[in-house]
Coordinates of C-alpha atoms in Angstrom, one line a residue:
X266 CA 6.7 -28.8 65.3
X267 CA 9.4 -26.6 66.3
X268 CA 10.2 -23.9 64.3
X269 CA 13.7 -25.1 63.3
X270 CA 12.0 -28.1 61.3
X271 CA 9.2 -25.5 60.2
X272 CA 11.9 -23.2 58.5
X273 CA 13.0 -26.2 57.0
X274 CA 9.7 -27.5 55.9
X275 CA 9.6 -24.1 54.1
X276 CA 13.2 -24.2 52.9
X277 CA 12.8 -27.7 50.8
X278 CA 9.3 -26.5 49.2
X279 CA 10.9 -23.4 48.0
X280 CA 14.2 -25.3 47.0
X281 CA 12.0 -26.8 44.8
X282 CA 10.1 -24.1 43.7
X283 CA 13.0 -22.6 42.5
X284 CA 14.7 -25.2 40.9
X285 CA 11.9 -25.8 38.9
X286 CA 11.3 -21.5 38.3
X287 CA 14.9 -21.4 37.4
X288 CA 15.0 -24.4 34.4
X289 CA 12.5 -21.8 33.2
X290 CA 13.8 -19.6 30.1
X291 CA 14.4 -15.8 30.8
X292 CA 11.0 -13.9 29.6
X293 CA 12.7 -12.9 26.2
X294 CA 13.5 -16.3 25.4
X295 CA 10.2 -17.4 26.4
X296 CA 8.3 -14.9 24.6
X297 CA 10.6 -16.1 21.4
X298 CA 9.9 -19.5 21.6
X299 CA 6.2 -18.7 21.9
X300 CA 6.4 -16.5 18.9
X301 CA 7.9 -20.3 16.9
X302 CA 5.3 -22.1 19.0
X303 CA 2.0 -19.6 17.2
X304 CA 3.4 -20.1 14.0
X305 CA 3.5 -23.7 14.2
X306 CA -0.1 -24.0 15.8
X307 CA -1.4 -21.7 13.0
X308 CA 0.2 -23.6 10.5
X309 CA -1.2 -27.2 11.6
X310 CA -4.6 -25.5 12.8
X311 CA -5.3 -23.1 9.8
X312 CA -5.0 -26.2 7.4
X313 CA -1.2 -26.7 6.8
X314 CA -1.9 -30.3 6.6
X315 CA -5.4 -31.1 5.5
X316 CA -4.3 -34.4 5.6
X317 CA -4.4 -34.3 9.6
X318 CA -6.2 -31.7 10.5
X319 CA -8.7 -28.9 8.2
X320 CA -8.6 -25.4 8.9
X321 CA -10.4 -25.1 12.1
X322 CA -13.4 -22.1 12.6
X323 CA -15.9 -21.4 14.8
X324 CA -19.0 -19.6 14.7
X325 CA -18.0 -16.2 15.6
X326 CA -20.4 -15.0 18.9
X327 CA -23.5 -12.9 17.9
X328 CA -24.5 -14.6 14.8
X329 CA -26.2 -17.2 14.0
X330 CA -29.5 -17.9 13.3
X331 CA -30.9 -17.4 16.7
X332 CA -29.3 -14.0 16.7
X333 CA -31.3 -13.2 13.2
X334 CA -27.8 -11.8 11.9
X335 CA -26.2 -13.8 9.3
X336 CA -23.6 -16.6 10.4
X337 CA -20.0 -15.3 10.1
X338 CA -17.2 -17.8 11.1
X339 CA -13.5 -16.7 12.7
X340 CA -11.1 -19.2 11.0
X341 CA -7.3 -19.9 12.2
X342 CA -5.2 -18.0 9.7
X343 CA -1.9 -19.9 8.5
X344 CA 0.7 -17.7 9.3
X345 CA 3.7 -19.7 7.7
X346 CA 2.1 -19.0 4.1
X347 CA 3.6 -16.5 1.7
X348 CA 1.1 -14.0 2.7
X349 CA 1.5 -14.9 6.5
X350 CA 5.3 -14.0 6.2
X351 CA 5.2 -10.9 4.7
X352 CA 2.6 -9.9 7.7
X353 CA 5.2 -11.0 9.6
X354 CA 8.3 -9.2 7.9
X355 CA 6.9 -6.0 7.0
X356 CA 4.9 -5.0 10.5
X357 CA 7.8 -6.1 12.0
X358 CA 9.0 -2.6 13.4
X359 CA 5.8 -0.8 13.3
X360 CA 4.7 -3.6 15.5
X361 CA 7.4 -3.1 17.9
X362 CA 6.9 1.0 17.7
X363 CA 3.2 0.5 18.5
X364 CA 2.9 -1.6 21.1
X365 CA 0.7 0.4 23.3
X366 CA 2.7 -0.6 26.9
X367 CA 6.1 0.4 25.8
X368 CA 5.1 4.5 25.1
X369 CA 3.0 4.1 28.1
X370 CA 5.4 3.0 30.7
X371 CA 8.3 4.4 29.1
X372 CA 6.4 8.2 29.6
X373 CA 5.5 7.5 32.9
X374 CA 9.2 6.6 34.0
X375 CA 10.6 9.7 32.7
X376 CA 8.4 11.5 35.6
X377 CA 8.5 8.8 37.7
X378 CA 12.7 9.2 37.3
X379 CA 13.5 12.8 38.0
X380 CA 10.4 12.4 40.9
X381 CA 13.3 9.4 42.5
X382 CA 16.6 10.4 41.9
X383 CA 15.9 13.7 43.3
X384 CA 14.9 11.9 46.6
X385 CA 11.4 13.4 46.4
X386 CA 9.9 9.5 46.8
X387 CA 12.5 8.5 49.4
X388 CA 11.3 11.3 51.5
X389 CA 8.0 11.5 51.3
X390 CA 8.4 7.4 52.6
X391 CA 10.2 8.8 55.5
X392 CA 7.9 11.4 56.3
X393 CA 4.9 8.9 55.6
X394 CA 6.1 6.1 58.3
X395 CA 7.8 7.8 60.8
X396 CA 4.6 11.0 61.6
X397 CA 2.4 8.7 62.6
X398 CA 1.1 7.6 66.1
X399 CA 3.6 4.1 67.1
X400 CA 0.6 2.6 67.7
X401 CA -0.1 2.9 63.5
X402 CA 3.1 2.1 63.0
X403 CA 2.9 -1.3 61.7
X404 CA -0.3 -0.5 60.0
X405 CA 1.5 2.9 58.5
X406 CA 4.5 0.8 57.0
X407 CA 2.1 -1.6 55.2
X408 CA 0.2 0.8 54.0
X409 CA 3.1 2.8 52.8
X410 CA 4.6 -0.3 50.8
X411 CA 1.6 -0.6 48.2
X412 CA 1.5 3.3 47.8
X413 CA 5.4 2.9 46.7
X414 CA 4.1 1.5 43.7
X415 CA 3.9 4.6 42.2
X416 CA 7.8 4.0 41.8
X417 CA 8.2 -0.2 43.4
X418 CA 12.2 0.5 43.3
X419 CA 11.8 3.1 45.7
X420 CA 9.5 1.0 47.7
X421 CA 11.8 -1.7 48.0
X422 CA 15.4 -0.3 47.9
X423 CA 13.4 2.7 50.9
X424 CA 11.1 1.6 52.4
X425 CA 11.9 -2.4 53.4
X426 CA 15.4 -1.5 55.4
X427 CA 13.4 1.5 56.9
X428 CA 11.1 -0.9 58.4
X429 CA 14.0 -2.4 59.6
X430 CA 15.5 0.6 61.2
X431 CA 12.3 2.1 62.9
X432 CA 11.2 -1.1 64.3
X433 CA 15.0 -1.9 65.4
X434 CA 14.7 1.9 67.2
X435 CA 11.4 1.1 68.6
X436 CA 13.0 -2.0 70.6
X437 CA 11.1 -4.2 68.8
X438 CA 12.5 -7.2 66.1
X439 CA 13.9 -5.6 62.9
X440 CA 13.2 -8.5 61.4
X441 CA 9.5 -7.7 61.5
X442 CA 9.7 -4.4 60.7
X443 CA 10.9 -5.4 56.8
X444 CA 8.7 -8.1 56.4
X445 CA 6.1 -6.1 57.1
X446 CA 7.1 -3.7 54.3
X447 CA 7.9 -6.4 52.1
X448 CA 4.4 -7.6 52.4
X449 CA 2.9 -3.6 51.6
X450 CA 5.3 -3.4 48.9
X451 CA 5.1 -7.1 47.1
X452 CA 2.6 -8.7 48.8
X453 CA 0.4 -5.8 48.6
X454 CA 1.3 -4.8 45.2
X455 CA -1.5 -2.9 43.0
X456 CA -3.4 -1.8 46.1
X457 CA -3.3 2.1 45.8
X458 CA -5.0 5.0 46.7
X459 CA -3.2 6.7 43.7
X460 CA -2.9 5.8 40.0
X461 CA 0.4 3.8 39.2
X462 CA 2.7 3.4 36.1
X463 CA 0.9 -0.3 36.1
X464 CA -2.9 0.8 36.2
X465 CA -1.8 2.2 32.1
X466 CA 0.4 -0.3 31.8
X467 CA -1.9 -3.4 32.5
X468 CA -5.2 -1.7 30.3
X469 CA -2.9 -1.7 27.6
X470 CA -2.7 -5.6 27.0
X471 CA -6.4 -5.5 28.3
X472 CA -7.2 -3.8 25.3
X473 CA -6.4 -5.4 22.9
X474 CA -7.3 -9.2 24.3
X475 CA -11.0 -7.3 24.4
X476 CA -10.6 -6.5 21.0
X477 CA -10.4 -9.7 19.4
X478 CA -13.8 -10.0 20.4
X479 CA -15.3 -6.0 19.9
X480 CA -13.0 -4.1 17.9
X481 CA -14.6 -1.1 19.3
X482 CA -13.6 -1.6 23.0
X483 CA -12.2 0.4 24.9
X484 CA -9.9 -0.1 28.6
X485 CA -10.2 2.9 30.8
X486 CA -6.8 3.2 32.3
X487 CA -8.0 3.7 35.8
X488 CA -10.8 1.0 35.4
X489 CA -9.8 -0.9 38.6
X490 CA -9.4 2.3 40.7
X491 CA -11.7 2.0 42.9
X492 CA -11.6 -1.7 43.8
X493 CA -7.7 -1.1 44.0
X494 CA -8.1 1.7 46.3
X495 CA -10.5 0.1 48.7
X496 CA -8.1 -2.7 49.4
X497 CA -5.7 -0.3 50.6
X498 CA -6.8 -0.4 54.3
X499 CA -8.6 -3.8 54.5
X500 CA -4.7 -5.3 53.4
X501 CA -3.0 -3.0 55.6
X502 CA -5.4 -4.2 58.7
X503 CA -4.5 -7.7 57.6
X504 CA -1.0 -7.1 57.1
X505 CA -0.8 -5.2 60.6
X506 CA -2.7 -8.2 62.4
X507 CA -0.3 -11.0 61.1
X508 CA 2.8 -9.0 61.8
X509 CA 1.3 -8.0 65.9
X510 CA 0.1 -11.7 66.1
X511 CA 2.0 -14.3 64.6
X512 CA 5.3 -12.5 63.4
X513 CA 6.1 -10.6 66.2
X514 CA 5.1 -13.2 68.9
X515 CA 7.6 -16.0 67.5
X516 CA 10.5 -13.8 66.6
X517 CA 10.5 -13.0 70.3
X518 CA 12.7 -10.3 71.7
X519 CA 15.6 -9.4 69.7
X520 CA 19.8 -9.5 70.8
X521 CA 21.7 -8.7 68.4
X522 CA 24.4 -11.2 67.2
X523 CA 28.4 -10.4 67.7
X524 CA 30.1 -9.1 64.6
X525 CA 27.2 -6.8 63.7
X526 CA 27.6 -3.3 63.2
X527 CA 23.9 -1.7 63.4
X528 CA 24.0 1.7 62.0
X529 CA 21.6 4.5 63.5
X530 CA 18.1 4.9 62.0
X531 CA 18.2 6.2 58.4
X532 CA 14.4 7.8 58.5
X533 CA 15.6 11.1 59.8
X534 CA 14.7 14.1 57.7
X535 CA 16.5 17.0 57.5
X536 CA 14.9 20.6 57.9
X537 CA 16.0 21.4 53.9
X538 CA 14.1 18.2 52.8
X539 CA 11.0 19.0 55.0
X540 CA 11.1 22.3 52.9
X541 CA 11.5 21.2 49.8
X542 CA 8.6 18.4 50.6
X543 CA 6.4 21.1 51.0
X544 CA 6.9 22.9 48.3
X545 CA 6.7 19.8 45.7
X546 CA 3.9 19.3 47.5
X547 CA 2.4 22.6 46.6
X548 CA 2.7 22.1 43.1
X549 CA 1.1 18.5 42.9
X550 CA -1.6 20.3 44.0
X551 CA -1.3 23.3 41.8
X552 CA -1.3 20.8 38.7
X553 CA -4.2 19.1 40.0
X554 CA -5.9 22.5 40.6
X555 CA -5.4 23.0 36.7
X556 CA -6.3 19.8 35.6
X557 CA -9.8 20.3 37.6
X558 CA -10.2 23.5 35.9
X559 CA -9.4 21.5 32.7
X560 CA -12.5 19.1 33.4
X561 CA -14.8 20.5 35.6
X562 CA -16.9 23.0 33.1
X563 CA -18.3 21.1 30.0
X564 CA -16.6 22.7 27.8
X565 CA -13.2 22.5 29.6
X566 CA -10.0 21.9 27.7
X567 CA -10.4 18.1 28.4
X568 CA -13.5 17.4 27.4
X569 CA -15.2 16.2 24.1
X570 CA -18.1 16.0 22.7
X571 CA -21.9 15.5 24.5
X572 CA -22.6 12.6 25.0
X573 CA -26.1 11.6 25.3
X574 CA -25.6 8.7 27.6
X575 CA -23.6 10.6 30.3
X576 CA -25.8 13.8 29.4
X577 CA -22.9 15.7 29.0
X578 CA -19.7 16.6 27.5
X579 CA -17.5 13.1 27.4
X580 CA -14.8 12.8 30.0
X581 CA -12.8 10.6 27.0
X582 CA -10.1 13.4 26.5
X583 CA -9.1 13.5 30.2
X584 CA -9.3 9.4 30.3
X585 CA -6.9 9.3 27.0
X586 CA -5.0 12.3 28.7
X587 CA -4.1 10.3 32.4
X588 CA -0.5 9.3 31.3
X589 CA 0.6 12.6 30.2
X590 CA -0.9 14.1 33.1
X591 CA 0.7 11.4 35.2
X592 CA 4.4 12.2 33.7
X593 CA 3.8 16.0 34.0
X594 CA 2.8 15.7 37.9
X595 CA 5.5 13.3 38.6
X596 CA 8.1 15.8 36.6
X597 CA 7.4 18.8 38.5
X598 CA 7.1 18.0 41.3
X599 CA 10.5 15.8 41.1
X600 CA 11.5 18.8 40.2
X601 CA 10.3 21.9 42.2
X602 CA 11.8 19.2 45.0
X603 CA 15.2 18.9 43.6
X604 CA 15.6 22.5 42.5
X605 CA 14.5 23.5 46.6
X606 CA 16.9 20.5 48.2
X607 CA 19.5 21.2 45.7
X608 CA 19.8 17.7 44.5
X609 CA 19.3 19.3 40.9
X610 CA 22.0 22.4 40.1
X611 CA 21.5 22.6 36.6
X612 CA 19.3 21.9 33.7
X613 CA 22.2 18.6 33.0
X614 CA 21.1 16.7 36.1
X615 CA 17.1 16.6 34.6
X616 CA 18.8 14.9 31.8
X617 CA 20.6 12.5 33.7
X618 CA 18.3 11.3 36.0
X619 CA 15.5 10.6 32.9
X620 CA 18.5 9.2 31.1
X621 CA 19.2 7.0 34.4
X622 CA 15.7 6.2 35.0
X623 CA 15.6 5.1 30.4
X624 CA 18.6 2.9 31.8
X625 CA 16.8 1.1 34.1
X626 CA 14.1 0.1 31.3
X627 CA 16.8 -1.7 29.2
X628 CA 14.9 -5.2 29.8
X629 CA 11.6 -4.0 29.5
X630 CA 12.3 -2.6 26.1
X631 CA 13.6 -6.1 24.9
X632 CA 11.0 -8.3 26.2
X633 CA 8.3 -5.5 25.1
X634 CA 10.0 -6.3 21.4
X635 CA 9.1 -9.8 21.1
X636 CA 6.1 -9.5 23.5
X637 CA 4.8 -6.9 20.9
X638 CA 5.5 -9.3 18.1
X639 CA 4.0 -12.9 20.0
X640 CA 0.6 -10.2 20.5
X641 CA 0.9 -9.6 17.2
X642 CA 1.2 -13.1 15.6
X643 CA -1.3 -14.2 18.4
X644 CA -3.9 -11.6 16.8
X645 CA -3.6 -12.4 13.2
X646 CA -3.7 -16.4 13.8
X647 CA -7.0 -15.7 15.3
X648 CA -5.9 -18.3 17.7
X649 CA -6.6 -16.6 20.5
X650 CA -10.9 -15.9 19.1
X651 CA -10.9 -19.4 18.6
X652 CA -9.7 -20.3 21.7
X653 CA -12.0 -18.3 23.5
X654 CA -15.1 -19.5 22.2
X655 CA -14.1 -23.2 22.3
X656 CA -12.9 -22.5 25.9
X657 CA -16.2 -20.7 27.1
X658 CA -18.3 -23.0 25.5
X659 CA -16.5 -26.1 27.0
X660 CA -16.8 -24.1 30.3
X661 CA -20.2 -23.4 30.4
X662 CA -21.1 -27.2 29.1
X663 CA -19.7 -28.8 32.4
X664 CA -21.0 -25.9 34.6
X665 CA -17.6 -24.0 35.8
X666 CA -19.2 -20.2 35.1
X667 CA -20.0 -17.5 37.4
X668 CA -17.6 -16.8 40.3
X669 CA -16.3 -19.5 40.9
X670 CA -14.6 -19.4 37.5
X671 CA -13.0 -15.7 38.8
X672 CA -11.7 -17.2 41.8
X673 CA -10.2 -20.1 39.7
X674 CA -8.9 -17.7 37.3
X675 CA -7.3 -15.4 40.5
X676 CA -5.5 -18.9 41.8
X677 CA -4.5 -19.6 38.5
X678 CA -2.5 -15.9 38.4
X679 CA -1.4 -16.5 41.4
X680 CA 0.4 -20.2 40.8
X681 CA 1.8 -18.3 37.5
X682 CA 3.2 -15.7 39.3
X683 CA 5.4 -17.8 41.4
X684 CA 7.5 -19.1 38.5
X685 CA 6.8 -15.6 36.3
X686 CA 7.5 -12.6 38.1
X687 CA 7.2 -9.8 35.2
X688 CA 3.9 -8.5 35.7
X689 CA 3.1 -6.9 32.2
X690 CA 4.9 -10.8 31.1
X691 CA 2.2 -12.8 32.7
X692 CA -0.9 -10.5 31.5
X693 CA 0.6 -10.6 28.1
X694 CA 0.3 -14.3 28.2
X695 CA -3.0 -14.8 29.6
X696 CA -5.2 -11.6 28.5
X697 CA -5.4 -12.8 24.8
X698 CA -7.1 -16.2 26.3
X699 CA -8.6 -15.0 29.4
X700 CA -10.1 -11.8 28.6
X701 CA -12.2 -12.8 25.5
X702 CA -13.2 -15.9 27.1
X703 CA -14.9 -14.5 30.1
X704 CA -16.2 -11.5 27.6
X705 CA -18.1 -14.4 25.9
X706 CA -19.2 -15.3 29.3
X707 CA -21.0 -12.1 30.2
X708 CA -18.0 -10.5 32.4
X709 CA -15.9 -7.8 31.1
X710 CA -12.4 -7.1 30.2
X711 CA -11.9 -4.9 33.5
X712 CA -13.5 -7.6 35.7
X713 CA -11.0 -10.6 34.5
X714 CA -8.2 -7.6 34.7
X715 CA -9.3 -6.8 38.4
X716 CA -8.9 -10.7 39.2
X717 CA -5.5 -11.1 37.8
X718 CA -4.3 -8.0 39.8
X719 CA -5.4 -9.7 43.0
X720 CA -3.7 -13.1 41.9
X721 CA -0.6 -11.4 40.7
X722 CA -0.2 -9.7 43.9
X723 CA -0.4 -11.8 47.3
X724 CA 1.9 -14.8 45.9
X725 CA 4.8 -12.2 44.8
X726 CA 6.6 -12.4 48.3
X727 CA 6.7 -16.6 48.3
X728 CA 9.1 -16.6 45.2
X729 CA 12.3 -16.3 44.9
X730 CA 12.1 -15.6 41.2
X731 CA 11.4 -12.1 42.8
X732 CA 14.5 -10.0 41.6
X733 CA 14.4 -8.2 44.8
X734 CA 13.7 -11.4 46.9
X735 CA 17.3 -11.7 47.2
X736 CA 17.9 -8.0 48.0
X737 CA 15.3 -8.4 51.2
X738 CA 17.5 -11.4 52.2
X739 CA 20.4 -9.0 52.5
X740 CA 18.6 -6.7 54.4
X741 CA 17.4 -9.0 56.9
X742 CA 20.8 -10.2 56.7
X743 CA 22.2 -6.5 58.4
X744 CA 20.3 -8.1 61.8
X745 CA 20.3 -11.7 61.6
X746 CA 23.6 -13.6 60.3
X747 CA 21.8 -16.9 59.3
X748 CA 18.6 -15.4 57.7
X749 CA 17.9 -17.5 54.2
X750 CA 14.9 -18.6 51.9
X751 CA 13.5 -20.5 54.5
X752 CA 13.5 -17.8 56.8
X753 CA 11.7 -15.4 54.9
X754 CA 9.4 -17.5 53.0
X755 CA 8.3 -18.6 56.8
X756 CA 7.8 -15.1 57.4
X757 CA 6.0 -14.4 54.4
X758 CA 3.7 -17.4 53.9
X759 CA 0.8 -15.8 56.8
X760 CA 0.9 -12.6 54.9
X761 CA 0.4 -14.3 51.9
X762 CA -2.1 -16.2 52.8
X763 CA -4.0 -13.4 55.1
X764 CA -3.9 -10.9 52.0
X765 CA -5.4 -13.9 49.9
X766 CA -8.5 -14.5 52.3
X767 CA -9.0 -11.0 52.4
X768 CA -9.1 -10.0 48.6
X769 CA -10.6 -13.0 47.1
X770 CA -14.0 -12.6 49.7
X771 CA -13.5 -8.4 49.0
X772 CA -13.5 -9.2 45.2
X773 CA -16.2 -11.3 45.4
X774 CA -18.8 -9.2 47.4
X775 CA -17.9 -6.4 44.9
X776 CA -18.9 -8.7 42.2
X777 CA -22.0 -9.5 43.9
X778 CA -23.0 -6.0 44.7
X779 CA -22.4 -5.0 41.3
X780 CA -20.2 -2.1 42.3
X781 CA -18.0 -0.2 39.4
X782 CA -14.1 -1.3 39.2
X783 CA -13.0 2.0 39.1
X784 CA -13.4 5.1 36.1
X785 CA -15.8 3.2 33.3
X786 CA -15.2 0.1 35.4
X787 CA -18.3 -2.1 34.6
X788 CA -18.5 -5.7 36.1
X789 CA -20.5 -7.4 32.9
X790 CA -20.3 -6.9 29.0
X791 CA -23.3 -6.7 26.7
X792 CA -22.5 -7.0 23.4

């Protein structure tokens, strides 16, 4: 088939993907309707008409008489009830004000922020990709996208027409160049040797899907760490192997077309920014000199009490301390870099770049509203408890358990994510069922996390639902005129499908060997 037709094989699957993505509602609306869609279930399942259906129960896991505790049952609570209402009416704001990802992320950014709009992230890409051997290169680039995701706007808006440029300056296709940033940044996204704005962000919705089953339960922010970080290289081997033999080879050599006016490479940096590299440099690891100091002695100012399991003081205060410390790092050294490369003159530019960077969260604030309120009415309808045991047990009576039920739940993320793109969005959606269900199923909260990170991840760069899928377009546009959906989703499909065979098999083995996710990162749960 020649690769005319093949791009517009591509072209019509993805037409239709995205017709169908777009007759989708926005994520607000969505997350509104949802909200009218749990107060109609619990209405009809928590006995609004006994006449059709009685208040549905089930016996709530770990009693019973074969458990020798006394048999308590979780019924569906009618929410559309006078009492239901005013639940609704009067937690309202304090509902909204709680939600645990909103104070999370919304820290976080204000570090993050000053950290990018002083250039600090943008140059630390540069110097990242272009001091490396040209025979790392392509590897470098990859690898650099999914460490961007400690700020994914710098990753994309950077580091994607970078690849661009230094492959362009190499004499080799541009084109390849920014898809294989694309596929570090998107298609890679989540895979990081460092903790991210979403390793807080996703625990928070973890939590409290665990909870519906043990109250108690808690999600250790970095509680996929470790898994995350060992996919760093094993993607970027597998990114740099599609990109040096299938991209490469059939883009050919590249001419550039009449009419285009190639600018020179963007990746040079200056003496001043070098400097002032360095010395934001040297504070990241001042602060993370401190925060040792803070946690190494047992009786340091981050740890609590002993703690007869660990045999030693707990490590809790540090854990419940990571997104502070994360915001304070991120601050500093934003701006020690700023103050050095005089891209900050005065106290007033701090305060506009974290007001810029609150600007840029304008979306997320609305769709955490009524995400914070579907949670909510999800919680008290005990819909999502009953769906969890009903869901296990029907599960485990036709035999789908065990991994193969992980890898089913990672395809599942991954189908979602192709007509959802809003990470937290998705995990909102499917932690309340997923989370408790597998829980009931011996596997816990940070294992069925870990697999929706890998299905979230890999399918990213198929969609065009991807609001920065059109901005790569663009950028591919600077070298090749005619460049359109079907080009780049022909581009992207072999990385998408590499990084899949590679992190499904990882995931698995890691299951298998019973290796921790990351910081209190257990693979089962005991009750």
């Amino acid at each position: 088939m020649s690769e005319t037709k093949k791009d517009g094989f591509f072209k019509r699957v993805l037409d239709k993907v995205e017709v169908i993505g777009n007759k989708l509602p926005q994520p607000v609306t969505l997350f509104a309707m949802l909200m009218g869609i749990v107060l109609v279930l619990s209405w009809i399942f928590g006995g609004g008409i006994p006449w059709l259906i009685e208040g549905t129960s089930v016996l709530k896991p770990g009693t019973g008489a074969d458990t020798g505790v006394a048999a308590e049952y979780i019924k569906v609570k009618n929410l559309l009830t006078k009492d239901g209402l005013q639940q609704v009416f009067t937690n309202m704001v304090d509902v909204f004000a709680t939600f645990p990802p909103l104070g999370l992320v919304l820290v976080v950014m204000l570090g993050i922020g000053v950290a990018e709009h002083t250039g600090m992230i943008a140059v630390a890409l540069k110097v990242f990709v272009s001091k490396v051997p040209k025979y790392l290169i392509t590897f470098s680039i990859v690898v650099a996208g999914m460490i961007s995701s400690v700020a994914a706007d710098a990753g994309y808006v950077v580091l994607i027409p970078m690849g661009g440029a230094i492959f362009l300056g190499m004499g080799r296709h541009p084109l390849a160049g920014i898809a294989a940033a694309f596929a570090g940044v998107s298609g890679g996204f989540g895979a990081n040797f460092l903790p991210t704005g979403l390793d807080p962000m996703i625990a928070a919705f973890t939590e409290p899907a665990a909870n519906l089953i043990d109250p108690t339960y808690t999600v250790n922010p970095l509680s996929n760490w470790y898994l995350m970080a060992a996919s760093v290289p094993l993607v970027g081997i597998a990114g740099t192997w599609v990109t040096e033999k299938i991209l490469v080879p059939r883009l050919g050599l590249y001419t550039p077309e009449e009419g285009l006016d190639l600018e020179e490479q963007t990746n040079h940096v200056t003496r001043e920014e070098k400097k002032a590299l360095m010395w934001s440099m040297i504070s990241v690891l001042a602060l993370i000199g401190l925060v040792v100091l803070a946690i190494a002695p047992a009786n340091g100012l981050l740890r609590g009490d002993f703690d007869e399991v660990l045999g030693t003081n707990s490590f809790q205060p540090f854990y419940s301390s990571l997104v502070p410390i994360m915001f304070i790092i991120f601050f500093v050294a934003g701006l020690v870099y700023g103050i050095v490369a005089k891209t900050i003159k005065s106290d007033k530019d701090v305060s506009d770049m974290t007001a810029k960077s609150m600007s840029t969260m304008g979306l997320y604030i609305v769709i955490a509203f009524v995400a914070a309120q579907f949670v909510a009415y999800f919680n008290w309808s005990n819909l999502g408890s009953v769906l969890a045991v009903k869901g296990s047990d029907g599960l485990q009576a036709i035999g789908f358990t065990g991994i193969p039920l992980l890898v089913g739940f990672i395809l599942i993320s991954s189908l979602v994510n192709l007509v959802m793109g809003s990470a937290s969005a998705k995990w909102a959606l499917l932690a309340p069922i997923f989370v408790p269900m597998l829980m009931l199923m011996g596997y816990s909260p940070e294992t069925t996390q870990a697999a929706y990170r890998i299905g979230d991840s890999y399918s990213n760069i198929l969609t065009p639902l991807l609001p920065y899928f059109p901005l790569v377009i663009v950028f591919a546009q600077k070298y090749v005129k005619n460049v359109g959906i079907g080009t780049l989703i022909s581009m992207m499909l072999p990385y998408a499908i590499a990084f899949m065979v590679v992190r499904i098999p990882m995931f698995v083995a890691w299951i298998m060997l019973n290796l921790p996710l990351g910081i209190q990162g257990p693979i089962y749960y005991n009750p």
